[in-house]
């Protein structure tokens, strides 16, 4: 009886390893790690926003609507529970993505307003925040691209034969990826440049 159990266990290990179980596990873990990095970079951006808003407020307090828009967008992002389970719920994932895009849009409007305040653009604190924000946007782009690739690899395995049978047996399902109206936005970070162009010599 013991030999039969041992043989069954060995057979199960062989069957699972040849049907993609281990690959499903490793790619699922890669998605979780990639997602954690995406969240880390979004948090970094969210942490920069209060200082950015306060610095702009010091020079351009009359831009209340724009400042309030950024603050409210950041608040909406913070109200979404960004847990690892979020990537298994397409509806929640879409809400999270929409909130992040709204925050990006609000930040863009704020940075356009800054163009009207040369003294703000020359402020050392603001320039430091500008550099940090630009670096964070680049990190977000890299993290999102890594997540997209990890999801693509995982979803291919979940949908391919014979690993799709193993996926169905153990409840592995496809995961949502980032979508944008303009796909180029996910590969090119927004350019944040506060330097006015120098007039051409005549």
PDB file of C-alpha atoms in Angstrom:
ATOM      1  CA  UNK A   1       0.000   0.000   0.000  1.00  0.00           C
ATOM      2  CA  UNK A   2       2.810   2.375   0.903  1.00  0.00           C
ATOM      3  CA  UNK A   3       4.534   1.709  -2.443  1.00  0.00           C
ATOM      4  CA  UNK A   4       1.291   2.504  -4.266  1.00  0.00           C
ATOM      5  CA  UNK A   5       0.986   5.848  -2.472  1.00  0.00           C
ATOM      6  CA  UNK A   6       4.614   6.665  -3.236  1.00  0.00           C
ATOM      7  CA  UNK A   7       4.159   5.760  -6.898  1.00  0.00           C
ATOM      8  CA  UNK A   8       0.990   7.884  -7.064  1.00  0.00           C
ATOM      9  CA  UNK A   9       2.785  10.857  -5.503  1.00  0.00           C
ATOM     10  CA  UNK A  10       5.690  10.536  -7.963  1.00  0.00           C
ATOM     11  CA  UNK A  11       3.252  10.247 -10.875  1.00  0.00           C
ATOM     12  CA  UNK A  12       1.402  13.379  -9.705  1.00  0.00           C
ATOM     13  CA  UNK A  13       4.685  15.315  -9.478  1.00  0.00           C
ATOM     14  CA  UNK A  14       5.677  14.231 -12.974  1.00  0.00           C
ATOM     15  CA  UNK A  15       2.248  15.030 -14.426  1.00  0.00           C
ATOM     16  CA  UNK A  16       2.074  18.463 -12.760  1.00  0.00           C
ATOM     17  CA  UNK A  17       5.586  19.433 -13.807  1.00  0.00           C
ATOM     18  CA  UNK A  18       4.940  18.453 -17.425  1.00  0.00           C
ATOM     19  CA  UNK A  19       1.555  20.195 -17.545  1.00  0.00           C
ATOM     20  CA  UNK A  20       2.874  23.626 -16.623  1.00  0.00           C
ATOM     21  CA  UNK A  21       1.935  23.796 -12.935  1.00  0.00           C
ATOM     22  CA  UNK A  22       5.373  25.028 -11.865  1.00  0.00           C
ATOM     23  CA  UNK A  23       5.469  27.507 -14.730  1.00  0.00           C
ATOM     24  CA  UNK A  24       2.045  28.838 -13.734  1.00  0.00           C
ATOM     25  CA  UNK A  25       3.258  29.280 -10.162  1.00  0.00           C
ATOM     26  CA  UNK A  26       6.480  31.042 -11.145  1.00  0.00           C
ATOM     27  CA  UNK A  27       4.811  33.390 -13.643  1.00  0.00           C
ATOM     28  CA  UNK A  28       2.064  34.191 -11.128  1.00  0.00           C
ATOM     29  CA  UNK A  29       4.748  35.121  -8.591  1.00  0.00           C
ATOM     30  CA  UNK A  30       6.467  37.278 -11.222  1.00  0.00           C
ATOM     31  CA  UNK A  31       3.204  39.157 -11.759  1.00  0.00           C
ATOM     32  CA  UNK A  32       2.863  39.757  -8.015  1.00  0.00           C
ATOM     33  CA  UNK A  33       6.419  41.081  -7.821  1.00  0.00           C
ATOM     34  CA  UNK A  34       5.905  43.318 -10.868  1.00  0.00           C
ATOM     35  CA  UNK A  35       2.625  44.612  -9.450  1.00  0.00           C
ATOM     36  CA  UNK A  36       4.266  45.398  -6.115  1.00  0.00           C
ATOM     37  CA  UNK A  37       6.824  47.533  -7.966  1.00  0.00           C
ATOM     38  CA  UNK A  38       4.052  49.365  -9.856  1.00  0.00           C
ATOM     39  CA  UNK A  39       2.351  50.162  -6.533  1.00  0.00           C
ATOM     40  CA  UNK A  40       5.647  51.226  -5.014  1.00  0.00           C
ATOM     41  CA  UNK A  41       6.244  53.778  -7.769  1.00  0.00           C
ATOM     42  CA  UNK A  42       2.664  55.076  -7.684  1.00  0.00           C
ATOM     43  CA  UNK A  43       3.031  55.543  -3.913  1.00  0.00           C
ATOM     44  CA  UNK A  44       6.280  57.422  -4.470  1.00  0.00           C
ATOM     45  CA  UNK A  45       4.444  59.784  -6.827  1.00  0.00           C
ATOM     46  CA  UNK A  46       1.537  60.209  -4.394  1.00  0.00           C
ATOM     47  CA  UNK A  47       3.980  61.059  -1.604  1.00  0.00           C
ATOM     48  CA  UNK A  48       5.532  63.831  -3.723  1.00  0.00           C
ATOM     49  CA  UNK A  49       2.213  65.533  -4.473  1.00  0.00           C
ATOM     50  CA  UNK A  50       1.541  67.295  -1.127  1.00  0.00           C
ATOM     51  CA  UNK A  51       4.965  68.984  -1.243  1.00  0.00           C
ATOM     52  CA  UNK A  52       4.479  69.893  -4.898  1.00  0.00           C
ATOM     53  CA  UNK A  53       1.017  71.358  -4.239  1.00  0.00           C
ATOM     54  CA  UNK A  54       2.237  73.326  -1.207  1.00  0.00           C
ATOM     55  CA  UNK A  55       5.194  74.734  -3.145  1.00  0.00           C
ATOM     56  CA  UNK A  56       2.969  75.827  -6.032  1.00  0.00           C
ATOM     57  CA  UNK A  57       0.425  77.230  -3.569  1.00  0.00           C
ATOM     58  CA  UNK A  58       3.138  79.473  -2.114  1.00  0.00           C
ATOM     59  CA  UNK A  59       3.629  81.145  -5.484  1.00  0.00           C
ATOM     60  CA  UNK A  60       0.255  80.683  -7.172  1.00  0.00           C
ATOM     61  CA  UNK A  61      -2.427  80.529  -4.491  1.00  0.00           C
ATOM     62  CA  UNK A  62      -4.993  81.911  -6.952  1.00  0.00           C
ATOM     63  CA  UNK A  63      -4.844  78.651  -8.935  1.00  0.00           C
ATOM     64  CA  UNK A  64      -7.216  77.067  -6.398  1.00  0.00           C
ATOM     65  CA  UNK A  65      -9.171  74.951  -8.879  1.00  0.00           C
ATOM     66  CA  UNK A  66      -6.072  73.292 -10.302  1.00  0.00           C
ATOM     67  CA  UNK A  67      -4.543  72.698  -6.861  1.00  0.00           C
ATOM     68  CA  UNK A  68      -7.824  71.295  -5.565  1.00  0.00           C
ATOM     69  CA  UNK A  69      -8.096  69.037  -8.623  1.00  0.00           C
ATOM     70  CA  UNK A  70      -4.690  67.485  -7.906  1.00  0.00           C
ATOM     71  CA  UNK A  71      -5.473  67.068  -4.209  1.00  0.00           C
ATOM     72  CA  UNK A  72      -8.844  65.434  -4.924  1.00  0.00           C
ATOM     73  CA  UNK A  73      -7.373  63.123  -7.560  1.00  0.00           C
ATOM     74  CA  UNK A  74      -4.682  62.014  -5.107  1.00  0.00           C
ATOM     75  CA  UNK A  75      -7.371  61.409  -2.488  1.00  0.00           C
ATOM     76  CA  UNK A  76      -9.343  59.197  -4.905  1.00  0.00           C
ATOM     77  CA  UNK A  77      -6.209  57.179  -5.653  1.00  0.00           C
ATOM     78  CA  UNK A  78      -5.607  56.742  -1.929  1.00  0.00           C
ATOM     79  CA  UNK A  79      -9.167  55.563  -1.315  1.00  0.00           C
ATOM     80  CA  UNK A  80      -8.682  52.458  -3.484  1.00  0.00           C
ATOM     81  CA  UNK A  81      -7.316  49.447  -1.614  1.00  0.00           C
ATOM     82  CA  UNK A  82      -4.326  48.551  -3.794  1.00  0.00           C
ATOM     83  CA  UNK A  83      -3.783  45.016  -2.537  1.00  0.00           C
ATOM     84  CA  UNK A  84      -2.133  42.129  -4.420  1.00  0.00           C
ATOM     85  CA  UNK A  85      -5.646  40.696  -4.925  1.00  0.00           C
ATOM     86  CA  UNK A  86      -6.567  43.749  -7.010  1.00  0.00           C
ATOM     87  CA  UNK A  87      -4.921  42.171 -10.057  1.00  0.00           C
ATOM     88  CA  UNK A  88      -7.380  39.276  -9.868  1.00  0.00           C
ATOM     89  CA  UNK A  89     -10.426  41.565 -10.062  1.00  0.00           C
ATOM     90  CA  UNK A  90     -10.739  43.254 -13.486  1.00  0.00           C
ATOM     91  CA  UNK A  91     -13.386  45.732 -12.277  1.00  0.00           C
ATOM     92  CA  UNK A  92     -11.321  46.924  -9.302  1.00  0.00           C
ATOM     93  CA  UNK A  93      -8.203  46.982 -11.466  1.00  0.00           C
ATOM     94  CA  UNK A  94      -9.986  49.264 -13.965  1.00  0.00           C
ATOM     95  CA  UNK A  95     -11.093  51.616 -11.155  1.00  0.00           C
ATOM     96  CA  UNK A  96      -7.523  51.777  -9.876  1.00  0.00           C
ATOM     97  CA  UNK A  97      -6.174  52.448 -13.356  1.00  0.00           C
ATOM     98  CA  UNK A  98      -8.775  55.180 -14.011  1.00  0.00           C
ATOM     99  CA  UNK A  99      -7.929  56.883 -10.703  1.00  0.00           C
ATOM    100  CA  UNK A 100      -4.207  56.872 -11.563  1.00  0.00           C
ATOM    101  CA  UNK A 101      -4.910  58.298 -15.025  1.00  0.00           C
ATOM    102  CA  UNK A 102      -7.054  61.048 -13.467  1.00  0.00           C
ATOM    103  CA  UNK A 103      -4.176  61.899 -11.142  1.00  0.00           C
ATOM    104  CA  UNK A 104      -1.745  62.009 -14.085  1.00  0.00           C
ATOM    105  CA  UNK A 105      -4.114  64.332 -15.936  1.00  0.00           C
ATOM    106  CA  UNK A 106      -4.455  66.629 -12.896  1.00  0.00           C
ATOM    107  CA  UNK A 107      -0.684  66.774 -12.510  1.00  0.00           C
ATOM    108  CA  UNK A 108      -0.337  67.696 -16.174  1.00  0.00           C
ATOM    109  CA  UNK A 109      -2.775  70.599 -15.722  1.00  0.00           C
ATOM    110  CA  UNK A 110      -0.830  71.765 -12.668  1.00  0.00           C
ATOM    111  CA  UNK A 111       2.447  71.703 -14.556  1.00  0.00           C
ATOM    112  CA  UNK A 112       0.921  73.735 -17.404  1.00  0.00           C
ATOM    113  CA  UNK A 113      -0.184  76.380 -14.885  1.00  0.00           C
ATOM    114  CA  UNK A 114       3.376  76.579 -13.547  1.00  0.00           C
ATOM    115  CA  UNK A 115       4.496  77.988 -16.888  1.00  0.00           C
ATOM    116  CA  UNK A 116       2.791  81.267 -15.928  1.00  0.00           C
ATOM    117  CA  UNK A 117       4.997  81.705 -12.829  1.00  0.00           C
ATOM    118  CA  UNK A 118       8.694  82.220 -13.696  1.00  0.00           C
ATOM    119  CA  UNK A 119       9.598  82.841 -10.045  1.00  0.00           C
ATOM    120  CA  UNK A 120       8.134  79.433  -9.137  1.00  0.00           C
ATOM    121  CA  UNK A 121      10.059  77.706 -11.921  1.00  0.00           C
ATOM    122  CA  UNK A 122      13.295  79.147 -10.555  1.00  0.00           C
ATOM    123  CA  UNK A 123      12.584  78.097  -6.942  1.00  0.00           C
ATOM    124  CA  UNK A 124      15.154  75.488  -5.806  1.00  0.00           C
ATOM    125  CA  UNK A 125      12.603  73.460  -3.842  1.00  0.00           C
ATOM    126  CA  UNK A 126      10.269  73.313  -6.828  1.00  0.00           C
ATOM    127  CA  UNK A 127      13.090  72.317  -9.180  1.00  0.00           C
ATOM    128  CA  UNK A 128      14.019  69.476  -6.829  1.00  0.00           C
ATOM    129  CA  UNK A 129      10.404  68.293  -6.747  1.00  0.00           C
ATOM    130  CA  UNK A 130      10.283  68.572 -10.538  1.00  0.00           C
ATOM    131  CA  UNK A 131      13.332  66.306 -10.865  1.00  0.00           C
ATOM    132  CA  UNK A 132      11.894  63.794  -8.395  1.00  0.00           C
ATOM    133  CA  UNK A 133       8.546  63.752 -10.195  1.00  0.00           C
ATOM    134  CA  UNK A 134      10.184  63.275 -13.575  1.00  0.00           C
ATOM    135  CA  UNK A 135      12.267  60.392 -12.213  1.00  0.00           C
ATOM    136  CA  UNK A 136       9.184  58.823 -10.651  1.00  0.00           C
ATOM    137  CA  UNK A 137       7.221  59.046 -13.895  1.00  0.00           C
ATOM    138  CA  UNK A 138      10.072  57.214 -15.630  1.00  0.00           C
ATOM    139  CA  UNK A 139      10.058  54.536 -12.920  1.00  0.00           C
ATOM    140  CA  UNK A 140       6.287  54.144 -13.256  1.00  0.00           C
ATOM    141  CA  UNK A 141       6.676  53.585 -16.992  1.00  0.00           C
ATOM    142  CA  UNK A 142       9.362  50.928 -16.465  1.00  0.00           C
ATOM    143  CA  UNK A 143       7.362  49.193 -13.710  1.00  0.00           C
ATOM    144  CA  UNK A 144       4.184  49.165 -15.774  1.00  0.00           C
ATOM    145  CA  UNK A 145       6.024  47.737 -18.779  1.00  0.00           C
ATOM    146  CA  UNK A 146       7.468  44.951 -16.628  1.00  0.00           C
ATOM    147  CA  UNK A 147       4.012  44.190 -15.282  1.00  0.00           C
ATOM    148  CA  UNK A 148       2.534  44.146 -18.792  1.00  0.00           C
ATOM    149  CA  UNK A 149       5.188  41.673 -19.969  1.00  0.00           C
ATOM    150  CA  UNK A 150       4.708  39.450 -16.907  1.00  0.00           C
ATOM    151  CA  UNK A 151       0.933  39.386 -17.470  1.00  0.00           C
ATOM    152  CA  UNK A 152       1.387  38.620 -21.160  1.00  0.00           C
ATOM    153  CA  UNK A 153       3.652  35.652 -20.386  1.00  0.00           C
ATOM    154  CA  UNK A 154       1.332  34.347 -17.679  1.00  0.00           C
ATOM    155  CA  UNK A 155      -1.857  34.754 -19.750  1.00  0.00           C
ATOM    156  CA  UNK A 156      -0.235  32.932 -22.678  1.00  0.00           C
ATOM    157  CA  UNK A 157       0.514  29.964 -20.409  1.00  0.00           C
ATOM    158  CA  UNK A 158      -2.995  30.005 -18.893  1.00  0.00           C
ATOM    159  CA  UNK A 159      -4.557  29.901 -22.363  1.00  0.00           C
ATOM    160  CA  UNK A 160      -2.146  27.457 -24.069  1.00  0.00           C
ATOM    161  CA  UNK A 161      -2.601  23.680 -24.268  1.00  0.00           C
ATOM    162  CA  UNK A 162      -1.874  21.585 -22.187  1.00  0.00           C
ATOM    163  CA  UNK A 163      -1.115  24.094 -19.418  1.00  0.00           C
ATOM    164  CA  UNK A 164      -4.644  25.505 -19.791  1.00  0.00           C
ATOM    165  CA  UNK A 165      -5.961  22.206 -18.393  1.00  0.00           C
ATOM    166  CA  UNK A 166      -3.752  22.587 -15.333  1.00  0.00           C
ATOM    167  CA  UNK A 167      -4.832  26.220 -15.012  1.00  0.00           C
ATOM    168  CA  UNK A 168      -8.516  25.208 -15.053  1.00  0.00           C
ATOM    169  CA  UNK A 169      -7.883  22.398 -12.551  1.00  0.00           C
ATOM    170  CA  UNK A 170      -6.182  24.722 -10.049  1.00  0.00           C
ATOM    171  CA  UNK A 171      -8.220  27.877 -10.714  1.00  0.00           C
ATOM    172  CA  UNK A 172      -5.582  29.981 -12.485  1.00  0.00           C
ATOM    173  CA  UNK A 173      -7.297  32.690 -14.544  1.00  0.00           C
ATOM    174  CA  UNK A 174      -6.066  35.363 -16.910  1.00  0.00           C
ATOM    175  CA  UNK A 175      -5.089  38.666 -15.316  1.00  0.00           C
ATOM    176  CA  UNK A 176      -5.902  42.168 -16.537  1.00  0.00           C
ATOM    177  CA  UNK A 177      -3.208  44.296 -18.105  1.00  0.00           C
ATOM    178  CA  UNK A 178      -2.933  48.063 -18.338  1.00  0.00           C
ATOM    179  CA  UNK A 179      -4.854  49.663 -21.164  1.00  0.00           C
ATOM    180  CA  UNK A 180      -4.705  53.224 -22.413  1.00  0.00           C
ATOM    181  CA  UNK A 181      -6.368  55.067 -25.238  1.00  0.00           C
ATOM    182  CA  UNK A 182      -2.974  55.755 -26.748  1.00  0.00           C
ATOM    183  CA  UNK A 183      -0.696  52.732 -26.288  1.00  0.00           C
ATOM    184  CA  UNK A 184       2.402  54.878 -26.763  1.00  0.00           C
ATOM    185  CA  UNK A 185       1.662  56.479 -23.384  1.00  0.00           C
ATOM    186  CA  UNK A 186       2.749  53.318 -21.582  1.00  0.00           C
ATOM    187  CA  UNK A 187       6.180  53.359 -23.149  1.00  0.00           C
ATOM    188  CA  UNK A 188       7.014  57.071 -23.068  1.00  0.00           C
ATOM    189  CA  UNK A 189       7.062  58.982 -19.790  1.00  0.00           C
ATOM    190  CA  UNK A 190       5.573  62.471 -19.862  1.00  0.00           C
ATOM    191  CA  UNK A 191       8.202  65.139 -20.496  1.00  0.00           C
ATOM    192  CA  UNK A 192       8.336  67.644 -17.685  1.00  0.00           C
ATOM    193  CA  UNK A 193      10.336  70.670 -18.775  1.00  0.00           C
ATOM    194  CA  UNK A 194      10.011  74.054 -17.124  1.00  0.00           C
ATOM    195  CA  UNK A 195      12.831  75.740 -18.999  1.00  0.00           C
ATOM    196  CA  UNK A 196      11.645  78.306 -21.481  1.00  0.00           C
ATOM    197  CA  UNK A 197      13.291  77.940 -24.874  1.00  0.00           C
ATOM    198  CA  UNK A 198      16.014  80.448 -25.606  1.00  0.00           C
ATOM    199  CA  UNK A 199      15.290  82.814 -28.465  1.00  0.00           C
ATOM    200  CA  UNK A 200      17.236  82.024 -31.594  1.00  0.00           C
ATOM    201  CA  UNK A 201      20.042  84.370 -32.502  1.00  0.00           C
ATOM    202  CA  UNK A 202      19.355  86.424 -35.583  1.00  0.00           C
TER     203      UNK A 202
END
